[in-house]
GROMACS .gro file of C-alpha atoms in nm:
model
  222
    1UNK     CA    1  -3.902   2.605  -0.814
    2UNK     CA    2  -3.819   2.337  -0.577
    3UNK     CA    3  -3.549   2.142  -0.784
    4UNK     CA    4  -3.173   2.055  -0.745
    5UNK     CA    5  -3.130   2.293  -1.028
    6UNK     CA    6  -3.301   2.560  -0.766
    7UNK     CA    7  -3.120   2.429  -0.525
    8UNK     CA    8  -2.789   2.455  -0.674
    9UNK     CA    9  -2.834   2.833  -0.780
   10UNK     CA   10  -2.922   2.975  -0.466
   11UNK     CA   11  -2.599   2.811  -0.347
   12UNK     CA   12  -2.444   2.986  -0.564
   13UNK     CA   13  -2.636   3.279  -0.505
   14UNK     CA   14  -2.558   3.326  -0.148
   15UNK     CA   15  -2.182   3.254  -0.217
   16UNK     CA   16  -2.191   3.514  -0.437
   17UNK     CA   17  -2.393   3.775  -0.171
   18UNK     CA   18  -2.275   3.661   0.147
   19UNK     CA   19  -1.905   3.501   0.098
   20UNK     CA   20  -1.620   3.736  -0.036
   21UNK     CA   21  -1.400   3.585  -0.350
   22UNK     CA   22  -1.092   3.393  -0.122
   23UNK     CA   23  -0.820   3.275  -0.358
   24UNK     CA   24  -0.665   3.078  -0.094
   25UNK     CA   25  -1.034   2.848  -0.109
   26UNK     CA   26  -0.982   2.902  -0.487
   27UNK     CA   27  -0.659   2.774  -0.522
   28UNK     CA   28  -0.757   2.457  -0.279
   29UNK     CA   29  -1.045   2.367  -0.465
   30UNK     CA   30  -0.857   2.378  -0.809
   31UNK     CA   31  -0.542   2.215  -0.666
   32UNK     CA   32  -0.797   1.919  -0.507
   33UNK     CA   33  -0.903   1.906  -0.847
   34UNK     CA   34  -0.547   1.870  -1.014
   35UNK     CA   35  -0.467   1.600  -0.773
   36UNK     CA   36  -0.745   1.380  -0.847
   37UNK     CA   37  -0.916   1.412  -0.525
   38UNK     CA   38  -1.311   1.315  -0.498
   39UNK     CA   39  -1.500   1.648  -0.558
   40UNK     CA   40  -1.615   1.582  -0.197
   41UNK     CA   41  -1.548   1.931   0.003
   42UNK     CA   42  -1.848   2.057   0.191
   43UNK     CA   43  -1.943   2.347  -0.013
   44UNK     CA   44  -1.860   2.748   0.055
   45UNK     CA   45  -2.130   2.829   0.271
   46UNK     CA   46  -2.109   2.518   0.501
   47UNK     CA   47  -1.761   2.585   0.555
   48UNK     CA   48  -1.852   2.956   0.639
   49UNK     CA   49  -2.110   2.799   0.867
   50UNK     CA   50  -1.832   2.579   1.036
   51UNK     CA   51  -1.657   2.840   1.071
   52UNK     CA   52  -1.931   3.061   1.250
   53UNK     CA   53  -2.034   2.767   1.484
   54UNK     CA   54  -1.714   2.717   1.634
   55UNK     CA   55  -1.652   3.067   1.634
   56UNK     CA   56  -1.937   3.143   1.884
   57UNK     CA   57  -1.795   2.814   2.033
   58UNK     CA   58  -1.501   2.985   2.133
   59UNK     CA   59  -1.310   2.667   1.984
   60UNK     CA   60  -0.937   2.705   2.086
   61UNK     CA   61  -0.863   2.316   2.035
   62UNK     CA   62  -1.065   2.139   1.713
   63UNK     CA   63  -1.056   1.806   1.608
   64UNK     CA   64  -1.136   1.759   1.227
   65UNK     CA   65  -1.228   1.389   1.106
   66UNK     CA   66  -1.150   1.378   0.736
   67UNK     CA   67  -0.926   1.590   0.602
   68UNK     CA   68  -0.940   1.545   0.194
   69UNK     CA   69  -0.757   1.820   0.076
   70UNK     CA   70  -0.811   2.045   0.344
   71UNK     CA   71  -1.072   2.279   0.248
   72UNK     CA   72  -1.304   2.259   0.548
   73UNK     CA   73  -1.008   2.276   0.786
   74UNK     CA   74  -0.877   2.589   0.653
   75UNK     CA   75  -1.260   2.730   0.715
   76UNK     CA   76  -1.242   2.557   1.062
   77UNK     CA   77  -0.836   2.697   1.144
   78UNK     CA   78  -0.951   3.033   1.099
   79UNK     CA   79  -1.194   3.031   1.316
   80UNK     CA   80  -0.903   2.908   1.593
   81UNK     CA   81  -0.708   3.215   1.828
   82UNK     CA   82  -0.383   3.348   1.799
   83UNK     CA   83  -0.289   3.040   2.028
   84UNK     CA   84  -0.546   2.739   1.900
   85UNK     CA   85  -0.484   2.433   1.746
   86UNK     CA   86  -0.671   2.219   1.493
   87UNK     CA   87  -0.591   1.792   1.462
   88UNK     CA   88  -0.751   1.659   1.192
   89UNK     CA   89  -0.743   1.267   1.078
   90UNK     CA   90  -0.686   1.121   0.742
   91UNK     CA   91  -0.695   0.834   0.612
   92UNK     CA   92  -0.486   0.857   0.311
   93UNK     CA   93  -0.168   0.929   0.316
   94UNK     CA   94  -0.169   1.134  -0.015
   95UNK     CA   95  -0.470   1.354   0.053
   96UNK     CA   96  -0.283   1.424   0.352
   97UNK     CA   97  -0.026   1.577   0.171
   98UNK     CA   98  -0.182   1.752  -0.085
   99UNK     CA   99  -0.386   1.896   0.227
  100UNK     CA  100  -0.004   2.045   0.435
  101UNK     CA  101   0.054   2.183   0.105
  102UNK     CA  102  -0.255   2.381   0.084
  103UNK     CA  103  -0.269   2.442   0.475
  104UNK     CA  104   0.082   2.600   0.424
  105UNK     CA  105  -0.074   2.808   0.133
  106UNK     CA  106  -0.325   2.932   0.339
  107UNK     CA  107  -0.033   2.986   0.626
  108UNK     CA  108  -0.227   2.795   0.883
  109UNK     CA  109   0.057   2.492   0.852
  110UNK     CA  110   0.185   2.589   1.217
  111UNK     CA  111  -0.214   2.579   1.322
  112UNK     CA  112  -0.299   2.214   1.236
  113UNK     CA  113  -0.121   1.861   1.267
  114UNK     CA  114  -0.231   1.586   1.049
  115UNK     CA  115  -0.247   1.243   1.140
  116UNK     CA  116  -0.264   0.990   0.886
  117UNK     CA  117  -0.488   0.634   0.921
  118UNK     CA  118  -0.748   0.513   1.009
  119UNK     CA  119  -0.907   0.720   1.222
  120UNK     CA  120  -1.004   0.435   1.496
  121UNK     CA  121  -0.687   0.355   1.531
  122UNK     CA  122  -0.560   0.690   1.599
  123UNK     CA  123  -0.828   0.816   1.841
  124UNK     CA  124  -0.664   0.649   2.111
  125UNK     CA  125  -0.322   0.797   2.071
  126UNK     CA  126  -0.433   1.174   2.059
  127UNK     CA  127  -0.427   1.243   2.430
  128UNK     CA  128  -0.078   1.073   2.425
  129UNK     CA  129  -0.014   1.383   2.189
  130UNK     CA  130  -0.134   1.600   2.349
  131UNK     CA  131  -0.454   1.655   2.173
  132UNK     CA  132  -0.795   1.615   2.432
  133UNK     CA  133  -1.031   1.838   2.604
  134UNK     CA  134  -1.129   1.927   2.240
  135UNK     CA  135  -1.402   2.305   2.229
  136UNK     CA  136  -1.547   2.126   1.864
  137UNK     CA  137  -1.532   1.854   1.657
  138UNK     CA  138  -1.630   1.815   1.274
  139UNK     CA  139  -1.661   1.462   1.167
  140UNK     CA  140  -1.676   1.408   0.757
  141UNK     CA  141  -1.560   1.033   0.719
  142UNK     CA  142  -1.653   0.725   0.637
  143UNK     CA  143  -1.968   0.686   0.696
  144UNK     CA  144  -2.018   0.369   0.853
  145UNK     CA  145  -1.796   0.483   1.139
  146UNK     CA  146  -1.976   0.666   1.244
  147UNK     CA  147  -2.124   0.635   1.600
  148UNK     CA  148  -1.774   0.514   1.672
  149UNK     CA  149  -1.635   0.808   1.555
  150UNK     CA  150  -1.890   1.024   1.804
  151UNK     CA  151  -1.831   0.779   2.084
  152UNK     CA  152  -1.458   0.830   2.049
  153UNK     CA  153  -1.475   1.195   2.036
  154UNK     CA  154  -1.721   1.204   2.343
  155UNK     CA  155  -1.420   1.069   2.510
  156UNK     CA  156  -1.231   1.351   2.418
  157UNK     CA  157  -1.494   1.632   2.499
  158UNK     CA  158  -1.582   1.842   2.801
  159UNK     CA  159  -1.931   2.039   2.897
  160UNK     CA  160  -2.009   2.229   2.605
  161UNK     CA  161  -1.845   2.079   2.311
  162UNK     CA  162  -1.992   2.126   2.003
  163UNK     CA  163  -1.963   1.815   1.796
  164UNK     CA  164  -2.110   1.826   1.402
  165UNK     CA  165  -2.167   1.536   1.179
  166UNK     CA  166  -2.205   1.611   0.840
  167UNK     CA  167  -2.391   1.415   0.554
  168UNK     CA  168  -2.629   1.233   0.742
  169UNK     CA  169  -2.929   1.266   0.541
  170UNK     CA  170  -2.786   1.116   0.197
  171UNK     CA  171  -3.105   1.192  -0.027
  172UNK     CA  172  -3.373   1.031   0.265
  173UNK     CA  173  -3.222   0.657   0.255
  174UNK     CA  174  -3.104   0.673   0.613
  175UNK     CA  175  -3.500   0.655   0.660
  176UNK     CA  176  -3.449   0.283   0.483
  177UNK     CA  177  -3.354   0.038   0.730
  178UNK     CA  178  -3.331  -0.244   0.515
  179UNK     CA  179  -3.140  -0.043   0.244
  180UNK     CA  180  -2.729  -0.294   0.253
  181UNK     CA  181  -2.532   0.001   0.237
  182UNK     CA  182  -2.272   0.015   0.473
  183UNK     CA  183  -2.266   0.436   0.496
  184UNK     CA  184  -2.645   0.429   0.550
  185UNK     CA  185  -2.693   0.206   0.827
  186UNK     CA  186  -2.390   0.351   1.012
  187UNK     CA  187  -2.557   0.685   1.000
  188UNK     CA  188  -2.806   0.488   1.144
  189UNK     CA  189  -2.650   0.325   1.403
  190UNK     CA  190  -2.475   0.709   1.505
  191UNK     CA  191  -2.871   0.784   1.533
  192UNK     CA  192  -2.949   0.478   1.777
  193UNK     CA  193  -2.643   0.526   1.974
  194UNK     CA  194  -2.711   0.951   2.049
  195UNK     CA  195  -3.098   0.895   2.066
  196UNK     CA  196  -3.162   0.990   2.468
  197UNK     CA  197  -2.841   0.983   2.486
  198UNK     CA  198  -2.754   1.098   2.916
  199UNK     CA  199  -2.460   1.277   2.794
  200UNK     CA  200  -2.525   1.447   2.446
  201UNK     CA  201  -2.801   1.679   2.338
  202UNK     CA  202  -2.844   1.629   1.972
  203UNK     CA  203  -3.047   1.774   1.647
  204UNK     CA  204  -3.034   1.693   1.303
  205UNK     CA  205  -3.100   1.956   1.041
  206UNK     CA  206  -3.212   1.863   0.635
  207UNK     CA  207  -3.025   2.088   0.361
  208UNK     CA  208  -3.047   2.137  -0.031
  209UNK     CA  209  -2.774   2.318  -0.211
  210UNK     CA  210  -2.516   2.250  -0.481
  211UNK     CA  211  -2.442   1.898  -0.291
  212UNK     CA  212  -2.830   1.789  -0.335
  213UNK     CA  213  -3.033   1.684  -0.003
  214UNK     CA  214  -2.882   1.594   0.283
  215UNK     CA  215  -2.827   1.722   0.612
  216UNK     CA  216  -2.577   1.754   0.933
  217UNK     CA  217  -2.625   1.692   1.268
  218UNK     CA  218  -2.564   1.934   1.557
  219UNK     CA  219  -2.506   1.799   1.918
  220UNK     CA  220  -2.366   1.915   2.213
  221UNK     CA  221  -2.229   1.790   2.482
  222UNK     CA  222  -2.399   1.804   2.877
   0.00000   0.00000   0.00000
């Protein structure tokens, strides 16, 4: 019983008992699909999970790293109040695009801003903006950023923020230290840089499901 093909249909299972049909997701998902973008969304019940963890976060202010097509950030936006906000960061300028288009689907477009490059460069001009003091933060980039990406958003956190990093597992090689894959060892390097970390309390937690084994971590911040 313990296979990906196991794996997959209990997914699928508790999507189909625990997450009510949402053509809005629908509609993102099959426009993603349309525009070429990598089949890369975190699956139904991780976004619902997002969306639970920063609603008993309270999150009024969310930063998002990686957008895609905006799939996770509609989860995350609707977890936001009447007066919340979500900034998310994207690299490319087209999945950007095809993401406001499905954000103003959804009708979450006055919700979320979308910034667009590289996401090291733009960390530093979000307090400018007006974005800071952030309740949680999702980071789903490129991988080799990052403990940069954590550092940066530590910057932008307060007592209490809940900060998630998702894929960090990536079918056990992170546990290879030799393994020249740029995605791996910065997973890595996010591990060396949080581990006793005087500022951040931080867990990691394995998962199986319709994306294979992998795993997020879950830290917040002192």
């Amino acid at each position: 019983m313990n296979s990906p093909k196991t794996w997959h249909e209990f997914d699928q299972y508790t999507t189909d008992k625990l997450i009510s049909y949402d053509p809005v997701l629908e509609n993102v998902l099959q426009t993603n699909a349309e525009e070429g973008l990598p089949s890369i969304d975190v699956s139904p019940v991780k976004g619902k999970m997002l969306h639970m963890i920063a609603s008993l976060a309270k999150a009024k202010n969310i930063l998002e790293v990686g957008t895609l097509g905006g799939y996770s950030t509609i989860w995350l936006a609707r977890a936001l109040p009447d007066d919340g906000q979500l900034v998310s960061l994207e690299y490319s300028a087209k999945h950007a695009e095809v993401a406001k288009r499905n954000l103003k689907k959804a009708k979450l477009d006055d919700k979320v801003e979308i910034l667009i490059g590289a996401a090291i460069e733009t960390f530093p001009q979000l307090p400018e903006k007006g974005f800071h003091d952030f309740d949680f933060v999702f980071i789903d980039a490129d991988k080799q950023n990052n403990s940069r990406y954590v550092e940066e958003a530590l910057k932008l956190s307060h007592p209490g923020t809940c900060i998630v990093v998702d894929n960090v597992v990536r079918n056990g090689t992170v546990l290879d230290s030799d393994l020249e894959d740029e995605s791996v060892q910065g997973i890595r390097q996010m591990f060396d840089y949080l581990s006793d970390h005087p500022k951040i309390e931080s867990t990691a937690i394995q998962t199986v499901g319709s994306k294979g084994y992998d795993g997020f971590l879950l830290a917040i911040v002192k």
